[in-house]
Short mmCIF file of C-alpha atoms and ligand atoms in Angstrom, two decimals:
data_model
loop_
_atom_site.label_atom_id
_atom_site.label_comp_id
_atom_site.label_asym_id
_atom_site.label_seq_id
_atom_site.Cartn_x
_atom_site.Cartn_y
_atom_site.Cartn_z
CA MET A 1 0.00 0.00 0.00
CA THR A 2 1.46 3.32 -0.95
CA ALA A 3 1.13 6.34 1.28
CA GLU A 4 0.69 8.53 -1.76
CA SER A 5 -1.80 6.48 -3.69
CA PRO A 6 -2.59 7.24 -7.31
CA ALA A 7 -5.71 9.10 -8.32
CA LEU A 8 -7.72 5.87 -8.33
CA GLY A 9 -9.96 6.92 -11.22
CA ASP A 10 -12.31 9.20 -9.38
CA ALA A 11 -14.43 10.09 -12.40
CA ASP A 12 -17.51 8.48 -10.85
CA ALA A 13 -16.93 10.27 -7.58
CA SER A 14 -17.47 13.64 -9.16
CA ALA A 15 -20.49 12.55 -11.16
CA GLY A 16 -24.01 13.62 -10.33
CA ASP A 17 -25.67 16.45 -8.51
CA THR A 18 -23.50 17.46 -5.59
CA ASP A 19 -26.53 18.24 -3.40
CA ILE A 20 -27.82 14.68 -3.58
CA PRO A 21 -26.14 12.47 -0.99
CA PRO A 22 -24.56 9.34 -2.47
CA ILE A 23 -26.06 7.32 0.40
CA GLU A 24 -29.31 8.12 2.12
CA VAL A 25 -31.18 5.77 4.44
CA SER A 26 -34.64 6.70 5.70
CA ASP A 27 -36.63 4.98 8.42
CA LEU A 28 -34.96 1.64 7.75
CA SER A 29 -36.22 -1.41 9.62
CA VAL A 30 -34.83 -4.93 9.30
CA SER A 31 -35.75 -8.08 11.15
CA PHE A 32 -34.65 -11.67 10.83
CA GLY A 33 -37.75 -13.83 11.05
CA ASP A 34 -39.78 -12.19 13.75
CA VAL A 35 -36.73 -10.79 15.54
CA PRO A 36 -36.36 -7.06 14.86
CA VAL A 37 -32.72 -5.99 14.55
CA VAL A 38 -32.94 -2.30 13.68
CA SER A 39 -35.85 0.05 13.19
CA GLY A 40 -36.28 3.67 12.19
CA VAL A 41 -32.67 4.12 11.08
CA ASP A 42 -31.97 7.40 9.29
CA LEU A 43 -28.53 8.28 8.03
CA ARG A 44 -26.92 10.05 5.12
CA VAL A 45 -23.40 10.14 3.82
CA GLU A 46 -22.39 13.16 1.81
CA ARG A 47 -19.66 13.42 -0.79
CA GLY A 48 -16.34 14.08 0.90
CA SER A 49 -17.50 12.51 4.14
CA LEU A 50 -16.44 9.42 6.06
CA VAL A 51 -19.11 8.28 8.48
CA GLY A 52 -18.26 5.74 11.17
CA LEU A 53 -20.93 3.29 12.29
CA VAL A 54 -20.16 2.22 15.84
CA GLY A 55 -22.05 0.14 18.35
CA PRO A 56 -21.90 -3.02 20.41
CA ASN A 57 -21.73 -6.52 18.96
CA GLY A 58 -25.02 -7.49 17.38
CA ALA A 59 -26.30 -3.89 17.20
CA GLY A 60 -26.99 -4.24 13.49
CA LYS A 61 -24.05 -2.46 11.84
CA THR A 62 -23.48 -5.22 9.26
CA THR A 63 -27.22 -5.46 8.76
CA VAL A 64 -27.45 -1.76 7.88
CA LEU A 65 -24.47 -2.02 5.51
CA ARG A 66 -26.02 -5.06 3.82
CA ALA A 67 -29.35 -3.26 3.41
CA ILE A 68 -27.54 -0.37 1.71
CA LYS A 69 -25.56 -2.75 -0.48
CA GLY A 70 -28.80 -4.50 -1.41
CA THR A 71 -27.82 -7.96 -0.19
CA LEU A 72 -30.79 -8.04 2.17
CA SER A 73 -34.24 -6.52 1.85
CA PRO A 74 -35.48 -4.21 4.56
CA ASP A 75 -38.91 -4.70 6.13
CA ALA A 76 -39.56 -0.99 5.87
CA GLY A 77 -37.86 2.24 4.90
CA GLU A 78 -35.80 3.24 1.92
CA VAL A 79 -32.22 3.26 0.72
CA ARG A 80 -31.31 5.82 -1.93
CA LEU A 81 -28.07 5.71 -3.89
CA ASP A 82 -27.26 8.99 -5.62
CA GLY A 83 -30.87 9.97 -5.11
CA ASP A 84 -32.43 6.88 -6.71
CA PRO A 85 -34.24 4.21 -4.69
CA ALA A 86 -31.80 1.30 -4.49
CA GLU A 87 -34.58 -1.17 -5.22
CA SER A 88 -35.16 0.48 -8.62
CA LEU A 89 -31.54 -0.14 -9.67
CA SER A 90 -30.26 -3.24 -11.43
CA ALA A 91 -27.49 -5.10 -9.61
CA ARG A 92 -25.10 -3.81 -12.25
CA GLU A 93 -26.15 -0.20 -11.80
CA ALA A 94 -26.00 -0.50 -8.01
CA GLY A 95 -22.52 -1.98 -8.42
CA ARG A 96 -21.42 1.13 -10.28
CA ARG A 97 -22.60 3.32 -7.43
CA VAL A 98 -21.54 1.51 -4.29
CA ALA A 99 -18.80 -1.00 -3.47
CA GLY A 100 -18.46 -2.96 -0.27
CA VAL A 101 -15.62 -4.44 1.74
CA PRO A 102 -17.28 -7.21 3.75
CA GLN A 103 -16.30 -8.29 7.24
CA GLU A 104 -16.38 -11.97 6.32
CA THR A 105 -13.15 -12.54 4.47
CA SER A 106 -13.24 -16.28 3.94
CA LEU A 107 -13.19 -16.91 0.22
CA ALA A 108 -13.52 -20.60 -0.41
CA PHE A 109 -12.57 -20.73 -4.06
CA ASP A 110 -9.04 -20.93 -5.27
CA PHE A 111 -8.98 -17.67 -7.21
CA ARG A 112 -5.78 -15.73 -7.71
CA VAL A 113 -5.63 -12.41 -5.88
CA ARG A 114 -5.54 -10.56 -9.21
CA GLN A 115 -8.71 -12.33 -10.38
CA ILE A 116 -10.55 -11.27 -7.26
CA VAL A 117 -9.54 -7.64 -7.73
CA GLU A 118 -10.63 -7.90 -11.38
CA MET A 119 -14.08 -8.95 -10.20
CA GLY A 120 -14.49 -5.36 -9.03
CA ARG A 121 -14.75 -4.37 -12.70
CA THR A 122 -17.78 -6.61 -13.38
CA PRO A 123 -20.39 -3.82 -13.11
CA HIS A 124 -18.46 -1.86 -15.74
CA LEU A 125 -18.28 -4.63 -18.35
CA GLY A 126 -20.78 -5.25 -21.11
CA ARG A 127 -22.21 -8.73 -21.29
CA PHE A 128 -19.66 -9.93 -23.84
CA ASP A 129 -16.82 -7.52 -23.06
CA GLY A 130 -13.44 -8.60 -21.83
CA HIS A 131 -11.33 -6.32 -19.70
CA GLY A 132 -10.15 -3.25 -21.63
CA PRO A 133 -7.28 -0.81 -20.91
CA ASP A 134 -9.44 1.19 -18.50
CA ASP A 135 -10.21 -1.95 -16.49
CA GLU A 136 -6.55 -2.90 -16.43
CA ARG A 137 -5.63 0.56 -15.19
CA ALA A 138 -8.31 0.45 -12.47
CA VAL A 139 -7.15 -2.97 -11.28
CA ARG A 140 -3.51 -1.92 -11.29
CA GLU A 141 -4.22 1.27 -9.33
CA ALA A 142 -6.44 -0.52 -6.84
CA MET A 143 -3.84 -3.22 -6.20
CA ASP A 144 -1.16 -0.61 -5.76
CA ALA A 145 -3.27 1.48 -3.39
CA ALA A 146 -4.23 -1.50 -1.24
CA GLY A 147 -0.70 -2.89 -1.32
CA VAL A 148 -1.57 -6.31 -2.70
CA GLU A 149 0.59 -6.30 -5.83
CA ARG A 150 3.35 -8.28 -4.12
CA PHE A 151 1.12 -11.35 -3.85
CA ALA A 152 -1.16 -10.67 -6.85
CA ASP A 153 -0.49 -14.06 -8.43
CA ARG A 154 -0.98 -16.07 -5.27
CA ALA A 155 -4.14 -18.08 -4.57
CA ILE A 156 -6.46 -16.27 -2.19
CA THR A 157 -6.43 -19.35 0.02
CA GLU A 158 -2.70 -18.85 0.46
CA VAL A 159 -2.68 -15.33 1.91
CA SER A 160 -3.12 -14.25 5.51
CA GLY A 161 -6.37 -12.90 6.96
CA GLY A 162 -5.11 -9.33 6.90
CA GLU A 163 -3.81 -9.67 3.35
CA ARG A 164 -7.19 -11.07 2.31
CA GLN A 165 -8.90 -8.06 3.84
CA ARG A 166 -6.69 -5.80 1.73
CA VAL A 167 -7.54 -7.86 -1.39
CA LEU A 168 -11.23 -7.20 -0.74
CA LEU A 169 -10.43 -3.51 -0.30
CA ALA A 170 -8.61 -3.58 -3.65
CA ARG A 171 -11.62 -5.25 -5.28
CA ALA A 172 -13.88 -2.46 -3.94
CA LEU A 173 -11.43 0.23 -5.11
CA ALA A 174 -11.28 -1.32 -8.58
CA GLN A 175 -15.05 -0.88 -8.77
CA GLU A 176 -14.45 2.90 -8.83
CA THR A 177 -17.74 3.82 -7.21
CA ALA A 178 -18.69 7.13 -5.63
CA SER A 179 -19.56 5.32 -2.41
CA LEU A 180 -17.74 2.78 -0.28
CA LEU A 181 -19.18 0.59 2.45
CA LEU A 182 -16.58 -0.90 4.75
CA ASP A 183 -17.41 -3.48 7.41
CA GLU A 184 -14.63 -3.49 9.99
CA PRO A 185 -12.00 -2.65 7.34
CA THR A 186 -9.14 -2.82 9.84
CA ALA A 187 -10.26 -5.75 11.98
CA SER A 188 -7.54 -8.16 10.83
CA LEU A 189 -4.89 -5.59 10.04
CA ASP A 190 -1.68 -4.84 11.89
CA VAL A 191 -1.38 -1.31 13.21
CA ASN A 192 0.63 -0.14 10.21
CA HIS A 193 -1.86 -1.46 7.64
CA ALA A 194 -4.83 -0.35 9.74
CA VAL A 195 -3.60 3.25 9.67
CA ARG A 196 -2.69 3.02 5.99
CA THR A 197 -6.13 1.67 5.13
CA LEU A 198 -7.92 4.47 6.94
CA GLU A 199 -5.52 7.06 5.50
CA LEU A 200 -6.34 5.68 2.07
CA VAL A 201 -10.08 5.80 2.70
CA ARG A 202 -9.63 9.35 4.04
CA GLU A 203 -7.74 10.31 0.88
CA LEU A 204 -10.49 8.88 -1.32
CA VAL A 205 -13.13 10.70 0.70
CA ASP A 206 -11.18 13.96 0.55
CA GLY A 207 -11.17 13.41 -3.23
CA GLY A 208 -14.98 13.51 -3.21
CA ARG A 209 -16.17 10.02 -2.41
CA ALA A 210 -18.55 9.02 0.34
CA ALA A 211 -17.72 6.24 2.78
CA LEU A 212 -19.61 4.50 5.55
CA ALA A 213 -17.50 2.24 7.75
CA ALA A 214 -18.46 0.01 10.66
CA ILE A 215 -15.58 0.42 13.10
CA HIS A 216 -15.09 -1.08 16.56
CA ASP A 217 -11.95 0.88 17.35
CA LEU A 218 -13.42 4.10 18.72
CA ASP A 219 -10.08 5.94 18.72
CA MET A 220 -9.62 5.16 15.02
CA ALA A 221 -13.22 6.17 14.33
CA ALA A 222 -12.71 9.45 16.18
CA ARG A 223 -9.47 10.14 14.37
CA TYR A 224 -10.61 9.49 10.82
CA CYS A 225 -14.38 9.99 10.64
CA ASP A 226 -16.16 13.26 9.97
CA GLU A 227 -19.23 11.94 11.68
CA ILE A 228 -20.11 9.04 13.91
CA VAL A 229 -23.42 7.23 14.07
CA VAL A 230 -23.97 5.18 17.22
CA LEU A 231 -26.18 2.17 16.65
CA ALA A 232 -27.47 0.37 19.73
CA ASN A 233 -30.62 -1.16 21.14
CA GLY A 234 -32.24 -1.39 17.72
CA GLY A 235 -31.67 2.12 16.45
CA VAL A 236 -29.52 5.21 16.10
CA ARG A 237 -28.69 6.50 19.60
CA ALA A 238 -26.52 9.44 18.57
CA ALA A 239 -25.04 10.97 15.43
CA GLY A 240 -22.68 13.84 14.78
CA PRO A 241 -19.01 14.86 14.89
CA PRO A 242 -16.84 12.50 17.00
CA GLU A 243 -16.22 15.05 19.74
CA THR A 244 -19.92 15.58 20.34
CA VAL A 245 -20.95 11.93 20.01
CA LEU A 246 -18.16 10.11 21.85
CA THR A 247 -18.96 11.10 25.41
CA ALA A 248 -18.90 9.04 28.58
CA ASP A 249 -22.70 9.26 28.78
CA ALA A 250 -23.21 8.13 25.19
CA LEU A 251 -20.80 5.22 25.65
CA ARG A 252 -22.55 4.16 28.84
CA ASP A 253 -25.88 4.36 27.07
CA ALA A 254 -24.84 2.45 23.95
CA PHE A 255 -22.24 0.00 25.22
CA ASP A 256 -23.20 -0.24 28.90
CA ALA A 257 -19.53 0.57 29.41
CA GLU A 258 -17.75 2.87 31.80
CA ALA A 259 -15.33 4.90 29.74
CA PHE A 260 -13.26 8.00 30.06
CA VAL A 261 -13.05 10.19 26.98
CA GLY A 262 -9.92 12.32 26.75
CA GLU A 263 -8.14 14.12 23.95
CA SER A 264 -5.24 12.48 22.22
CA PRO A 265 -2.22 14.76 22.57
CA ALA A 266 -0.89 13.30 19.30
CA THR A 267 -3.94 13.81 17.07
CA GLY A 268 -6.23 16.09 19.06
CA SER A 269 -9.12 13.70 18.49
CA PRO A 270 -11.14 12.05 21.26
CA THR A 271 -9.56 8.97 22.77
CA VAL A 272 -11.58 6.44 24.73
CA THR A 273 -10.37 4.44 27.71
CA ALA A 274 -12.89 1.81 28.74
CA PHE A 275 -12.82 0.37 32.24
CA ASP A 276 -14.08 -2.96 33.43
CA ALA A 277 -17.26 -2.05 35.26
CA GLY A 278 -17.61 -5.68 36.38
CA ASP A 279 -20.07 -6.48 39.15
CA GLU A 280 -18.26 -4.16 41.47
CA GLY A 281 -18.52 -0.99 39.42
CA ALA A 282 -20.12 1.88 41.26
CA LEU A 283 -22.87 2.21 38.74
CA ALA A 284 -22.79 -1.16 37.03
CA ASP A 285 -25.35 -2.92 39.14
CA SER A 286 -28.25 -2.07 36.92
CA PRO A 287 -28.94 -0.78 33.45
CA ASP A 288 -29.96 2.42 35.26
CA SER A 289 -26.33 2.98 36.10
CA ALA A 290 -26.51 6.61 35.06
CA ASP A 291 -29.06 7.16 37.81
CA PRO A 292 -27.99 10.46 39.40
CA ALA A 293 -28.86 9.00 42.80
CA ASP A 294 -25.76 6.79 42.49
CA SER A 295 -23.53 9.67 41.52
CA ARG A 296 -21.40 11.42 44.17
CA ARG A 297 -19.41 14.59 44.16
CA VAL A 298 -15.87 13.39 44.73
CA HIS A 299 -12.89 15.65 45.36
CA VAL A 300 -9.57 13.99 44.52
CA VAL A 301 -6.41 14.88 46.44
CA GLY A 302 -3.15 13.53 45.10
CA SER A 303 -0.99 14.03 42.07
CA GLY A 304 0.59 12.31 39.12
CA ARG A 305 -0.66 9.33 37.22
CA PRO A 306 -2.42 7.58 40.13
CA ALA A 307 -4.51 10.68 40.83
CA GLY A 308 -5.14 11.05 37.07
CA ARG A 309 -6.34 7.46 36.93
CA ALA A 310 -8.61 8.08 39.90
CA VAL A 311 -10.15 11.11 38.17
CA ALA A 312 -10.67 9.15 34.93
CA ARG A 313 -12.14 6.14 36.71
CA LEU A 314 -14.51 8.18 38.86
CA ALA A 315 -15.65 10.33 35.92
CA ALA A 316 -16.21 7.21 33.78
CA ALA A 317 -18.43 5.81 36.52
CA GLY A 318 -20.56 8.95 36.40
CA HIS A 319 -19.33 10.77 39.49
CA ALA A 320 -18.87 14.56 39.50
CA VAL A 321 -15.16 14.97 40.13
CA SER A 322 -12.97 17.88 41.22
CA VAL A 323 -9.23 17.90 41.87
CA GLY A 324 -6.62 19.86 43.75
CA VAL A 325 -4.36 21.29 44.69
CA VAL A 326 -2.08 19.75 42.05
CA PRO A 327 1.08 21.20 40.49
CA GLU A 328 0.56 22.94 37.14
CA GLY A 329 1.22 20.51 34.31
CA ASP A 330 0.52 17.51 36.52
CA ALA A 331 -0.97 14.41 34.86
CA ALA A 332 -4.05 14.65 37.07
CA ALA A 333 -4.62 18.24 35.96
CA GLY A 334 -4.60 17.12 32.31
CA VAL A 335 -7.09 14.34 32.95
CA ALA A 336 -9.31 16.71 34.91
CA ALA A 337 -9.30 19.17 32.02
CA ASP A 338 -10.38 16.40 29.62
CA ALA A 339 -13.13 15.41 32.05
CA ASP A 340 -14.30 19.03 32.37
CA ALA A 341 -13.69 18.63 36.09
CA PRO A 342 -12.85 21.68 38.23
CA VAL A 343 -9.17 21.58 39.05
CA VAL A 344 -7.06 23.82 41.30
CA THR A 345 -3.41 24.08 40.32
CA ALA A 346 -0.41 25.84 41.82
CA PRO A 347 3.12 26.50 40.52
CA PRO A 348 5.33 23.49 41.16
CA PHE A 349 8.19 23.60 43.67
CA ALA A 350 6.77 26.61 45.52
CA ALA A 351 4.48 27.24 48.45
CA VAL A 352 0.82 26.94 47.47
CA PRO A 353 -0.75 30.42 47.42
CA SER A 354 -3.40 30.67 50.11
CA GLU A 355 -6.17 31.56 47.64
CA ARG A 356 -5.51 28.35 45.71
CA ARG A 357 -5.61 26.36 48.90
CA ASP A 358 -8.93 28.03 49.79
CA GLU A 359 -10.38 27.13 46.38
CA ALA A 360 -9.49 23.49 46.89
CA VAL A 361 -10.86 23.56 50.41
CA ALA A 362 -14.15 24.94 49.05
CA LEU A 363 -14.34 22.14 46.46
CA ALA A 364 -13.66 19.52 49.14
CA ARG A 365 -16.34 21.03 51.40
CA ALA A 366 -18.85 20.91 48.56
CA ALA A 367 -18.02 17.28 47.78
CA ASP A 368 -19.74 14.23 49.32
CA VAL A 369 -16.40 12.55 49.76
CA THR A 370 -12.71 13.28 49.31
CA ALA A 371 -10.52 10.60 47.75
CA ALA A 372 -6.91 10.80 48.97
CA VAL A 373 -4.71 9.01 46.48
CA GLY A 374 -1.25 7.70 47.29
CA LYS A 375 0.65 9.67 49.89
CA ALA A 376 -1.63 12.71 49.68
CA GLY A 377 -1.88 14.28 53.07
CA ARG A 378 0.60 11.86 54.60
CA ALA A 379 4.21 12.33 55.65
CA GLY A 380 6.36 13.14 52.64
CA ASP A 381 3.58 14.80 50.68
CA GLU A 382 5.22 17.87 49.22
CA LEU A 383 1.92 19.75 48.96
CA GLY A 384 1.29 20.70 52.55
CA SER A 385 -2.00 22.33 51.53
CA ASN A 386 -3.44 18.87 51.02
CA MET A 387 -3.66 18.63 54.79
CA ALA A 388 -5.94 21.67 54.85
CA VAL A 389 -8.09 20.13 52.11
CA LEU A 390 -8.40 16.87 54.00
CA ASP A 391 -9.16 18.74 57.21
CA ALA A 392 -12.07 20.40 55.45
CA SER A 393 -13.48 17.09 54.20
CA ASP A 394 -16.32 15.37 56.02
CA ARG A 395 -15.58 11.99 54.53
CA ILE A 396 -12.29 10.70 53.26
CA VAL A 397 -11.47 7.49 51.45
CA ARG A 398 -7.88 6.52 50.94
CA VAL A 399 -6.36 4.41 48.18
CA ASP A 400 -2.70 3.74 47.57
CA ASP A 401 -0.91 4.37 44.27
CA THR A 402 -1.66 0.89 42.99
CA PHE A 403 -5.38 0.80 43.72
CA GLY A 404 -7.45 -1.64 41.70
CA ASP A 405 -10.30 -0.34 39.57
CA GLY A 406 -12.97 -1.70 41.87
CA ASP A 407 -11.27 -0.56 45.12
CA LEU A 408 -11.74 3.14 44.59
CA LEU A 409 -15.32 2.81 43.37
CA ASP A 410 -16.21 0.53 46.29
CA ALA A 411 -14.63 2.90 48.76
CA VAL A 412 -16.55 5.87 47.34
CA ARG A 413 -19.80 3.94 47.20
CA GLU A 414 -19.45 2.73 50.76
CA SER A 415 -18.21 6.05 52.13
CA ASP A 416 -21.64 7.11 53.34
CA GLU A 417 -22.32 3.77 55.00
CA ALA A 418 -19.60 4.24 57.57
CA ASP A 419 -17.70 7.12 59.04
CA THR A 420 -14.55 6.99 57.00
CA SER A 421 -13.24 10.38 57.92
CA GLY A 422 -10.49 9.05 60.17
CA ARG A 423 -7.23 10.74 59.22
N1 LIG B 501 -28.92 -14.07 8.71
C1 LIG B 501 -29.31 -13.86 9.98
N2 LIG B 501 -30.31 -14.55 10.53
C2 LIG B 501 -30.73 -14.30 11.80
N3 LIG B 501 -30.18 -13.37 12.60
C3 LIG B 501 -29.16 -12.65 12.11
C4 LIG B 501 -28.67 -12.84 10.78
N4 LIG B 501 -27.65 -11.97 10.56
C5 LIG B 501 -27.51 -11.28 11.71
N5 LIG B 501 -28.42 -11.68 12.63
C6 LIG B 501 -28.58 -11.11 13.97
O1 LIG B 501 -28.87 -9.73 13.83
C7 LIG B 501 -28.23 -8.98 14.84
C8 LIG B 501 -27.37 -7.90 14.21
O2 LIG B 501 -26.27 -8.51 13.55
P1 LIG B 501 -25.16 -7.66 12.82
O3 LIG B 501 -24.20 -8.61 12.22
O4 LIG B 501 -25.80 -6.67 11.92
O5 LIG B 501 -24.52 -6.89 14.06
P2 LIG B 501 -23.19 -6.02 14.12
O6 LIG B 501 -23.54 -4.74 14.78
O7 LIG B 501 -22.56 -5.92 12.78
O8 LIG B 501 -22.32 -6.90 15.11
P3 LIG B 501 -20.72 -7.13 15.26
O9 LIG B 501 -20.20 -5.89 15.91
O10 LIG B 501 -20.66 -8.30 16.19
O11 LIG B 501 -20.16 -7.40 13.90
C9 LIG B 501 -27.45 -9.98 15.70
O12 LIG B 501 -28.22 -10.29 16.83
C10 LIG B 501 -27.32 -11.17 14.79
O13 LIG B 501 -27.26 -12.36 15.56
#
């Protein structure tokens, strides 16, 4: 796969009225037998846009992609490709508008890699036509872009799972459609090829194509997609730019997961850290885990990575967290900023100004419980003001630097069942 891929014949991508979305799904419902899988799904993918379809296993992502591709018939609703109802299009015409990279990559027959990529040209061939120069160019460019040329003459049964996935990508690219549907395009790929694949899709999209990709890796989805559609519990739960859709609340709602959403310092896009809520999670006991009654105001005292982890874990579990006093630039301060948690900082290696100490004391007073992490407030703690913060706290729970995920949440949950304010 080349970083700078060739133009990949984008003639079709620029075709048509630019106001008409290449993919538009309205009120789509699909069931298998009498089991409904999705209902009322609306989504559109514009030219120049990569939309990520995320959601838990079995949410119906593949089902939606298959309905768009036309390989299953919806019970209700409509799929439009370039403005035309998909059901009014012949298979050949649909194949000139949308190409798919399926999740299932087992190909039983002993075709050569090159033959499989050539199959992408089928919708462009007349009934009695052989491949012409344009087809050969499209196949060559697609193989080059997907990086499969090296094993083009090998049997498909003799390449690895990841290589096979790239062959199917090459087949879709050879189809030269305005729209691409990708079902877990990076699932079997090593990190290098995963990034290259999404960079390639991004490049195609920036060239005017439309792409809809089911993606489990939320960090990758956030990094590459213009928009994310969250599919869960039979329908679309949220849709919009990654930074508005990938929130702890949305992830709890869709995945029943406790997750902290920060900002990647490398890419600036949202990055998701999921925690094991287990049976012990503060809010994991019931599907109503977001119940505000279970949420506490927790003030964290401590610094460095352990305090940062405490802030992330508590915020992921739905608690309202504040932090301080921590040195400016401390890891915990960065996590608090990502969590939109109030944080009091002070210049490092200097006495804490009294007004900063008072701010932290006020936060601790307003909290239900103060979590002292590591040596905070104990002998050797360089921030003497932590003592004042702890003195102002009605309830204190203590965890050491190596606390387990459940320990902190248990301690906070149980803090109002016993007087834990002993210092
Ligand atoms: N042919 C089928 N017959 C019956 N049920 C099916 C069929 N295909 C899928 N399902 C069911 O429909 C639901 C949605 O499946 P789908 O493959 O669309 O989910 P998904 O979101 O793509 O999941 P994953 O993330 O695991 O790939 C699942 O419960 C699945 O078991």
